[in-house]
PDB file of C-alpha atoms in Angstrom:
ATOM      1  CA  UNK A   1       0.000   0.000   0.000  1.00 72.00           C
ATOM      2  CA  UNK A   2       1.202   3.588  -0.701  1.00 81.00           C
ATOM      3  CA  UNK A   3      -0.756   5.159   2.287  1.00 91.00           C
ATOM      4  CA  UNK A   4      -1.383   8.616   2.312  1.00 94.00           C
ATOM      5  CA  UNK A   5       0.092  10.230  -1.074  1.00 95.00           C
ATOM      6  CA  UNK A   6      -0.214  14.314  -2.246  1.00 96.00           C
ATOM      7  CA  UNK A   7       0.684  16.415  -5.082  1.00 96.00           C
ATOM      8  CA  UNK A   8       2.471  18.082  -5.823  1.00 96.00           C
ATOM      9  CA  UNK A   9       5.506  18.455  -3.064  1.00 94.00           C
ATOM     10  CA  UNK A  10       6.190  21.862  -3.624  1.00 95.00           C
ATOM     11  CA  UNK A  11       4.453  24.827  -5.586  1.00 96.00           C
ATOM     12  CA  UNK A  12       5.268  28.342  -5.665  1.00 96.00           C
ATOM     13  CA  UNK A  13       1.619  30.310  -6.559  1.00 96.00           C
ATOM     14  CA  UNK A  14       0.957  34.075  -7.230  1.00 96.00           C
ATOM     15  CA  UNK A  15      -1.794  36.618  -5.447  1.00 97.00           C
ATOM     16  CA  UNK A  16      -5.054  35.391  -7.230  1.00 96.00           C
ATOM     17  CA  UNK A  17      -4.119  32.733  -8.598  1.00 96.00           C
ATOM     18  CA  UNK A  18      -5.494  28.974  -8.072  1.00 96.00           C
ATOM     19  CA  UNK A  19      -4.650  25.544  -7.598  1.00 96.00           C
ATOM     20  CA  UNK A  20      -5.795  22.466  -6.553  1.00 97.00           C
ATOM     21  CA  UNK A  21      -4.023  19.984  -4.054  1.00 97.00           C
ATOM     22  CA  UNK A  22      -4.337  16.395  -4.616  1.00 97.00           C
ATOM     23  CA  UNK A  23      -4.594  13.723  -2.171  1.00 97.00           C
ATOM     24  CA  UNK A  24      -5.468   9.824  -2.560  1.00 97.00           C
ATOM     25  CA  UNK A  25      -5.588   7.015  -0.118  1.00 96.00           C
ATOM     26  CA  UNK A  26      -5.199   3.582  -0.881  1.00 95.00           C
ATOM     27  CA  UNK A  27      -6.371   1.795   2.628  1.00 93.00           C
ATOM     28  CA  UNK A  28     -10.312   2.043   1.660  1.00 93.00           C
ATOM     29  CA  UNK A  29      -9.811   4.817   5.149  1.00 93.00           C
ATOM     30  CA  UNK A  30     -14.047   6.423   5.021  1.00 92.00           C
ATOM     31  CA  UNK A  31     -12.639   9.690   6.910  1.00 93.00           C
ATOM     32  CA  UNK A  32     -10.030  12.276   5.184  1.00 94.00           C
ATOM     33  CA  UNK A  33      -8.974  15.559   6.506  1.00 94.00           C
ATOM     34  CA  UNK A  34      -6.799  18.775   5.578  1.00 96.00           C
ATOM     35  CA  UNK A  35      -4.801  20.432   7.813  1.00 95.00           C
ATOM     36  CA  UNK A  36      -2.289  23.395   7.522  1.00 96.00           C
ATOM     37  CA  UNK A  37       0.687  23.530   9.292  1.00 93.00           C
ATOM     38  CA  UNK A  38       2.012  27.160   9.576  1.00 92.00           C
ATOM     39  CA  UNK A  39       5.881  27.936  10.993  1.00 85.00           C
ATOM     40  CA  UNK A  40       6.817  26.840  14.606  1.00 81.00           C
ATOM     41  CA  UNK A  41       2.551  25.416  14.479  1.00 84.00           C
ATOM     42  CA  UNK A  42       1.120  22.519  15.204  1.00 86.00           C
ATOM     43  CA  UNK A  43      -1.416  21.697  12.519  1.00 91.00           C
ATOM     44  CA  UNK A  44      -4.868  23.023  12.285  1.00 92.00           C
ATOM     45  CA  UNK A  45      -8.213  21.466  10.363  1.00 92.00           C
ATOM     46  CA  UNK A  46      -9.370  23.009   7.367  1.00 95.00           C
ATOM     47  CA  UNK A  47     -11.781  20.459   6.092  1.00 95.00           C
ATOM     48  CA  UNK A  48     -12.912  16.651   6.865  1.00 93.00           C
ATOM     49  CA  UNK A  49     -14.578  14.152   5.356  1.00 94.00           C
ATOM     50  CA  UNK A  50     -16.661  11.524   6.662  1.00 91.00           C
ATOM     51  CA  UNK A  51     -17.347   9.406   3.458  1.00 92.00           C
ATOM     52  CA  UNK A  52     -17.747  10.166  -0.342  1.00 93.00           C
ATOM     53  CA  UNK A  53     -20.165  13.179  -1.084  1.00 92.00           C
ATOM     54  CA  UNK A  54     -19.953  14.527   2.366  1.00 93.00           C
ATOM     55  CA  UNK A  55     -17.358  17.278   3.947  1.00 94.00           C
ATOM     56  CA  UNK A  56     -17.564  19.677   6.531  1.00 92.00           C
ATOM     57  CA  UNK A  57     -15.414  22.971   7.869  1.00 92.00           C
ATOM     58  CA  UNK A  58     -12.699  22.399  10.034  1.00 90.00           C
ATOM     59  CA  UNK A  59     -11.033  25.183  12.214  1.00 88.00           C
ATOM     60  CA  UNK A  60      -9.430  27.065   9.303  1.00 93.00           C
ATOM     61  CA  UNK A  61     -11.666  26.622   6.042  1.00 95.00           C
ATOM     62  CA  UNK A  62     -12.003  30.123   5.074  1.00 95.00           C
ATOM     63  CA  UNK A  63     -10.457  30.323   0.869  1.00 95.00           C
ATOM     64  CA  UNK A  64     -10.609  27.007   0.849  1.00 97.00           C
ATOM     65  CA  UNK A  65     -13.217  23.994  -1.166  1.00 97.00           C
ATOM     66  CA  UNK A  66     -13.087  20.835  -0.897  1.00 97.00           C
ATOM     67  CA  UNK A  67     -15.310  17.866  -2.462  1.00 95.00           C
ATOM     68  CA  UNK A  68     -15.177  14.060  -2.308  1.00 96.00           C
ATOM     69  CA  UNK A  69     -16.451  12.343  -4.902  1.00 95.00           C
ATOM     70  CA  UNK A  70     -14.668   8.730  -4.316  1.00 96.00           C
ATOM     71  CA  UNK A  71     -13.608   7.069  -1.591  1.00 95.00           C
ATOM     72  CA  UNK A  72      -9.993   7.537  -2.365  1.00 96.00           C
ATOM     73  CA  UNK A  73      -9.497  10.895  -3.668  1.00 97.00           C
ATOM     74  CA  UNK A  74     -10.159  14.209  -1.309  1.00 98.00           C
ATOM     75  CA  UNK A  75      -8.868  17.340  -3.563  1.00 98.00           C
ATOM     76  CA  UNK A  76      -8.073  20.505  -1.987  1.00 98.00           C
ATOM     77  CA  UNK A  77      -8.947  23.736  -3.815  1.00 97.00           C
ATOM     78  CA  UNK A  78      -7.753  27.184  -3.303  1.00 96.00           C
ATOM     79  CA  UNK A  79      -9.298  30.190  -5.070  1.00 89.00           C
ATOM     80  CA  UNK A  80      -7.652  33.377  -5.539  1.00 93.00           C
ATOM     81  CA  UNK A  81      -4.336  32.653  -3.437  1.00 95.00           C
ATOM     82  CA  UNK A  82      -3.634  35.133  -0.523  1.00 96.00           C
ATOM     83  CA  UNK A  83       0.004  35.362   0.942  1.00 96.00           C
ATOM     84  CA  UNK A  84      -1.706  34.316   4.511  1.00 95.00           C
ATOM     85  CA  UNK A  85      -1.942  30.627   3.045  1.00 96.00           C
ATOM     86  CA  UNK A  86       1.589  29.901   2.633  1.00 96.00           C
ATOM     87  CA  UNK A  87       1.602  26.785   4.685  1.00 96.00           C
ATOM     88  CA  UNK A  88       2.766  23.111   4.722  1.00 95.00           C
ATOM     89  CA  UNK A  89      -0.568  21.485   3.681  1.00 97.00           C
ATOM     90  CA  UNK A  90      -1.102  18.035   5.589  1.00 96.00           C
ATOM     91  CA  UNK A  91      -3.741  15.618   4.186  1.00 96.00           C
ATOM     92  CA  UNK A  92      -4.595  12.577   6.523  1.00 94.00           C
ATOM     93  CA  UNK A  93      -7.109  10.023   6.316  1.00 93.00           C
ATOM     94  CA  UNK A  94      -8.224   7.207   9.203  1.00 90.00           C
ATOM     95  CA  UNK A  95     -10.641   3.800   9.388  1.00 87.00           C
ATOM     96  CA  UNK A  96     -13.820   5.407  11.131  1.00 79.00           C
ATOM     97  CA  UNK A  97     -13.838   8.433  13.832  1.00 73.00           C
ATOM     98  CA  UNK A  98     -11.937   7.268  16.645  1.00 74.00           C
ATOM     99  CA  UNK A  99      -9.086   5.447  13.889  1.00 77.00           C
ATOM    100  CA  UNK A 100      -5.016   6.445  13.594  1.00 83.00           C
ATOM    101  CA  UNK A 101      -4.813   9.296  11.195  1.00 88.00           C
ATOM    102  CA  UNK A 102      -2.197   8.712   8.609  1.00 91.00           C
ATOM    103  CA  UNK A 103      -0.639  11.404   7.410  1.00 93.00           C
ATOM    104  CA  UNK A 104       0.619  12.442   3.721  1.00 94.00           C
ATOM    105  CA  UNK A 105       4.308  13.741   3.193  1.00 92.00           C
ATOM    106  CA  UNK A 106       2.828  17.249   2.288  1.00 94.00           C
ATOM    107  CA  UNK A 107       2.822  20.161   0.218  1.00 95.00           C
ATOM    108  CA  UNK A 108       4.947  23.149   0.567  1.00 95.00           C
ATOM    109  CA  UNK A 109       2.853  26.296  -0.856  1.00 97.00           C
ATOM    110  CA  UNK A 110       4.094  29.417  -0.933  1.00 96.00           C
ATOM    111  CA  UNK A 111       2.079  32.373  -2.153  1.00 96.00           C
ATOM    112  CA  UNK A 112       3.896  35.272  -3.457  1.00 95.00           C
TER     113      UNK A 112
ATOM    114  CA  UNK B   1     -12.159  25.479  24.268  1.00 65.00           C
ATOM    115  CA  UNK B   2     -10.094  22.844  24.264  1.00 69.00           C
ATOM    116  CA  UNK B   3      -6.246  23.449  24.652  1.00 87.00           C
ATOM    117  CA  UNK B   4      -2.910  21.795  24.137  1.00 93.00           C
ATOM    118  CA  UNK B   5       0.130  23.386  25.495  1.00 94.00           C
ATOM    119  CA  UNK B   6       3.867  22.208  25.242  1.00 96.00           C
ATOM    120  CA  UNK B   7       5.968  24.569  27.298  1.00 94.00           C
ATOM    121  CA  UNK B   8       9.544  23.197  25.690  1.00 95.00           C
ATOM    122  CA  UNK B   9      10.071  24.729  22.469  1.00 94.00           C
ATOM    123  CA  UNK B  10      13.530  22.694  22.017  1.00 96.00           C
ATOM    124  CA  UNK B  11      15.268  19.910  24.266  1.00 97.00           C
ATOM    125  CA  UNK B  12      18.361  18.273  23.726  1.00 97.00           C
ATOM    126  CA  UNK B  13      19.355  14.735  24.682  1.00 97.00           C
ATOM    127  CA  UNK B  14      22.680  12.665  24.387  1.00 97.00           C
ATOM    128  CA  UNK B  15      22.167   9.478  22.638  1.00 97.00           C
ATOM    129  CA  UNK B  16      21.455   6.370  25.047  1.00 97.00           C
ATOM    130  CA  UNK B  17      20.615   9.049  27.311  1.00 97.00           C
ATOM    131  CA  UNK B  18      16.524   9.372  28.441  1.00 97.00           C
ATOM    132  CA  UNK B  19      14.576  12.815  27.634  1.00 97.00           C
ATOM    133  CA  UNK B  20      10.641  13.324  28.855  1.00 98.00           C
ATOM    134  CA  UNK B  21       8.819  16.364  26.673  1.00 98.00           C
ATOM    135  CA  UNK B  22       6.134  17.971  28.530  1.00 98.00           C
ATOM    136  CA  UNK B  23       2.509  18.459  27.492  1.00 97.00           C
ATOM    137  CA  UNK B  24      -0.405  19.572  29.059  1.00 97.00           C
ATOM    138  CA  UNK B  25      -3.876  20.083  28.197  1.00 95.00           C
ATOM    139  CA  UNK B  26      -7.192  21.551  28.811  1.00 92.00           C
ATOM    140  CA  UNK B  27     -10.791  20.359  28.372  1.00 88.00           C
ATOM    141  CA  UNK B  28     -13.726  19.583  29.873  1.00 87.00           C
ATOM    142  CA  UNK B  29     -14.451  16.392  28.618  1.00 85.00           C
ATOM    143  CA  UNK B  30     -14.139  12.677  31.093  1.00 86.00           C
ATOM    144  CA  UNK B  31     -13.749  10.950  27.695  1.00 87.00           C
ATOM    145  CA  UNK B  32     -10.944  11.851  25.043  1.00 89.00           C
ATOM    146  CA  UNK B  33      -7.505  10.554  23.396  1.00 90.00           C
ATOM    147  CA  UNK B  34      -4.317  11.792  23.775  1.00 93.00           C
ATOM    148  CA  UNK B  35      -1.406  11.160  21.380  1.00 94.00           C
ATOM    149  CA  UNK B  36       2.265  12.045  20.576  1.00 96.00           C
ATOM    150  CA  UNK B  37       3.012  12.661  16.999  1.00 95.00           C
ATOM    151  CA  UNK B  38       6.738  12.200  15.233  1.00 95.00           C
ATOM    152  CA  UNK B  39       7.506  14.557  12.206  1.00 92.00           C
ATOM    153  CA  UNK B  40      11.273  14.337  11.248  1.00 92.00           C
ATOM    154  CA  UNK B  41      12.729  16.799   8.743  1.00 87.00           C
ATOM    155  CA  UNK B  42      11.244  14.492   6.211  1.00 84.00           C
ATOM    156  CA  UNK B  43       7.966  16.235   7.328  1.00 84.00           C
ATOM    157  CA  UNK B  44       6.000  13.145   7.473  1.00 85.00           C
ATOM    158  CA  UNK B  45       3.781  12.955  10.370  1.00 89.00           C
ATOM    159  CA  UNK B  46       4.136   9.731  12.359  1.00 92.00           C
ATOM    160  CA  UNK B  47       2.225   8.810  15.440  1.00 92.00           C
ATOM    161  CA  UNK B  48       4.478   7.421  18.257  1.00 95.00           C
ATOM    162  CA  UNK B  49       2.009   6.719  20.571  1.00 94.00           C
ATOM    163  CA  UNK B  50      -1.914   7.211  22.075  1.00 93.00           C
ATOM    164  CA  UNK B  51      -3.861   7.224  25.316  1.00 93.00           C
ATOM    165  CA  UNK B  52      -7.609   6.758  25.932  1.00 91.00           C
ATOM    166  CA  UNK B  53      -8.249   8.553  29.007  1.00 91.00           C
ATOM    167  CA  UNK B  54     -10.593   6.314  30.353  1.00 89.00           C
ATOM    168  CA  UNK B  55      -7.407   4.006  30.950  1.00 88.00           C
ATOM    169  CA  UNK B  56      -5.317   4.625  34.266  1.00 84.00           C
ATOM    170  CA  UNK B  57      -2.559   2.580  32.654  1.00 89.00           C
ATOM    171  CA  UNK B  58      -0.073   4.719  30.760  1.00 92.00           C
ATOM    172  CA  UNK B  59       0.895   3.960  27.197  1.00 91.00           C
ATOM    173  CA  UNK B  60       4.012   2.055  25.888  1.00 91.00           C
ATOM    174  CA  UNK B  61       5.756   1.416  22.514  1.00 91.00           C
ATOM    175  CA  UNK B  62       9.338  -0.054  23.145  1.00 94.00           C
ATOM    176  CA  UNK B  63      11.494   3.153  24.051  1.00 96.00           C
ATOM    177  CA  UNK B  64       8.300   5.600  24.361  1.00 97.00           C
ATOM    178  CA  UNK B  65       6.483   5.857  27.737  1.00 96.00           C
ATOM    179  CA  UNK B  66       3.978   8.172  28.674  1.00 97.00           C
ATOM    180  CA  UNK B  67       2.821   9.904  31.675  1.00 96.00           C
ATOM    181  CA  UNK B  68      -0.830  10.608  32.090  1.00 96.00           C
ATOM    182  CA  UNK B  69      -2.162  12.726  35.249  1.00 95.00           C
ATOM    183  CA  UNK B  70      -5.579  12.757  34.572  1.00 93.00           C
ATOM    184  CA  UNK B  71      -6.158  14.770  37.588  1.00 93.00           C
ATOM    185  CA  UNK B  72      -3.472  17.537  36.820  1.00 94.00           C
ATOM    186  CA  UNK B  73      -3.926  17.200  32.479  1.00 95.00           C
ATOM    187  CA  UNK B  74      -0.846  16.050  32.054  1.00 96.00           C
ATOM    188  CA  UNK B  75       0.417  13.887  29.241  1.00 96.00           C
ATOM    189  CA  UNK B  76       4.587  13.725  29.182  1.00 97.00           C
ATOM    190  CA  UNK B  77       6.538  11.314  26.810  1.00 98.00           C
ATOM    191  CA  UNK B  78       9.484   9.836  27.938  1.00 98.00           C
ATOM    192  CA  UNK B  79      12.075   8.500  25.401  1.00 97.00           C
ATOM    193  CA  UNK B  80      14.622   6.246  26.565  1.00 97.00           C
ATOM    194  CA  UNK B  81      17.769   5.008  25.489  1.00 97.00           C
ATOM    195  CA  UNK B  82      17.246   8.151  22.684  1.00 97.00           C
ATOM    196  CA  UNK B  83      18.693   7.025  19.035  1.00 97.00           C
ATOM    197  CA  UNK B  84      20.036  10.207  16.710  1.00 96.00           C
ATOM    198  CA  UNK B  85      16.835   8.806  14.813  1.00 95.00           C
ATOM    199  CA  UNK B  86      15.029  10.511  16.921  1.00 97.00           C
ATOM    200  CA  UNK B  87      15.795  13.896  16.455  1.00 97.00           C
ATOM    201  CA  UNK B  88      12.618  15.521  15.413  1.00 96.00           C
ATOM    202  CA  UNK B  89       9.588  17.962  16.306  1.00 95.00           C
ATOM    203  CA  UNK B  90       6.826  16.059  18.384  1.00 97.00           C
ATOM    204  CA  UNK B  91       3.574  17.260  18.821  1.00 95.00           C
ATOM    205  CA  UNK B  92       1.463  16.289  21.538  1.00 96.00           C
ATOM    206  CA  UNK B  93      -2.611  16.105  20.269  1.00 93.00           C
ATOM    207  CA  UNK B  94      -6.085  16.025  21.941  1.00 91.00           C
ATOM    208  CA  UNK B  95      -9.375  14.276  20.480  1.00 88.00           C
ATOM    209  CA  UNK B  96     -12.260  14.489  22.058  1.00 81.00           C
ATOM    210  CA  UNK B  97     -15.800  13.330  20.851  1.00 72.00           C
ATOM    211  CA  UNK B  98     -17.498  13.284  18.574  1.00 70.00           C
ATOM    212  CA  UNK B  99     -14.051  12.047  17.374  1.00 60.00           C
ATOM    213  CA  UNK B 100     -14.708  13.482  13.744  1.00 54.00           C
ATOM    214  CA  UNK B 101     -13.757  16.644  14.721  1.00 58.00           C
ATOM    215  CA  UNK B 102     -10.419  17.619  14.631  1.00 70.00           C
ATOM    216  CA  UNK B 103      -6.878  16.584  16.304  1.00 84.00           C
ATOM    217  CA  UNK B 104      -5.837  19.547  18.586  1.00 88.00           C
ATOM    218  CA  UNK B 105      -2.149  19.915  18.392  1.00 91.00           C
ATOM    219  CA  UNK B 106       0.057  21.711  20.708  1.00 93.00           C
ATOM    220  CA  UNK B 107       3.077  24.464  19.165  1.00 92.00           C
ATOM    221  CA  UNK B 108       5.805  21.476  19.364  1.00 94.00           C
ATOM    222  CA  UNK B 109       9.221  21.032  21.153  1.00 96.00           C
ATOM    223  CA  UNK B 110      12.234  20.313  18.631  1.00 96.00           C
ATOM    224  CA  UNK B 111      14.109  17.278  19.882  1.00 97.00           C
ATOM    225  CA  UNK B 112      17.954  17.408  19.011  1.00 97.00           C
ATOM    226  CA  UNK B 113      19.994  13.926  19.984  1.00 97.00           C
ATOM    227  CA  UNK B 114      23.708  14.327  19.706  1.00 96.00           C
ATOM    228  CA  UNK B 115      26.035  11.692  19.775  1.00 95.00           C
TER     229      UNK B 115
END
């Protein structure tokens, strides 16, 4: 199994511009989650996902969407890119609510 | 709110030597989880160990110990006989029901093991 995986590793973005981060698990896991880790942070949740078609806000999901169409895949979106989400973007996914969340290597964004 | 606070932003250990990193907490809640997350400069998050505070006994994984004082909201992890494989940031983190809500993590403390 592969685990957790996320692209891409790095990306360098503009003000305004938009992206999408990918994330796919292979373990069959029903509950995903994004978190943002910003310098000397612990993480913080911007969205979860209890099973395919249905997501809800974390702590932190302001210019942020998220969907889940499939079991597997739980895309990140970011419209118009602000400077204030320049973050190490977790992804994590875990076998029902009270499961071990495993975690995805992570993207580096930086918004310039 | 629920809080997680870890009062050592770095520690230091020699190796073979033993280290404890400090974290306490805040809730409410008689029912929760407790864990210690791992994330070396490879940036992967790994979970070293977890409590469910409904148990008095304290967690163990081979070198890793914890410490919980329910009482006092205390949850310490002790590493012993500390391997320059350790070196890393750990997070301490706080679940509480209904469990699909989020991990509360605590700031960090940077672990450095010198030989």
């Amino acid at each position: 199994n592969a685990g957790v995986t996320q692209t891409p590793k790095f990306r360098i973005l503009k003000i305004g511009q938009s992206m999408t981060l990918q994330c796919t698990q292979d373990m069959n896991h029903n509950y995903m989650y994004w978190y943002r880790q910003d310098p000397g942070m612990g993480l913080k949740l911007i969205y979860y996902s209890v099973g395919a078609g249905i997501t809800d806000k974390g702590e932190v999901p302001n210019g942020y969407n998220v969907s889940r169409s499939t079991t597997e895949d739980f895309p990140l979106r970011l419209e118009l890119a602000a400077p204030s989400q320049t973050s190490v973007y977790f992804c994590a996914s875990s076998y029902g609510q009270e499961g071990e969340q495993f975690f995805g290597p992570g993207t580096r964004l930086t918004v310039l | 709110a629920q809080t997680v606070t870890q009062s050592q932003p770095e520690m230091s250990v020699q190796e073979a030597e033993t280290v404890t990193l400090s974290c306490t907490y805040d809730t409410s809640e008689s029912n929760y989880y407790l864990f210690w997350y791992k994330q070396p400069p490879s940036r992967q998050m790994i979970l070293v160990i977890r409590q469910e505070a409904y148990k008095q006994q304290n967690a163990t994984e081979n070198r890793f110990s914890v410490n919980f004082q329910k009482a006092a909201k205390s949850f310490s992890l002790k590493i012993s006989d500390s391997q320059l494989g350790d070196t890393a940031m750990y997070f301490c983190a706080f679940m509480k029901p209904p469990w699909s809500d989020k991990l509360i993590f605590g700031t960090g403390t940077r672990l450095q093991v010198f030989p």
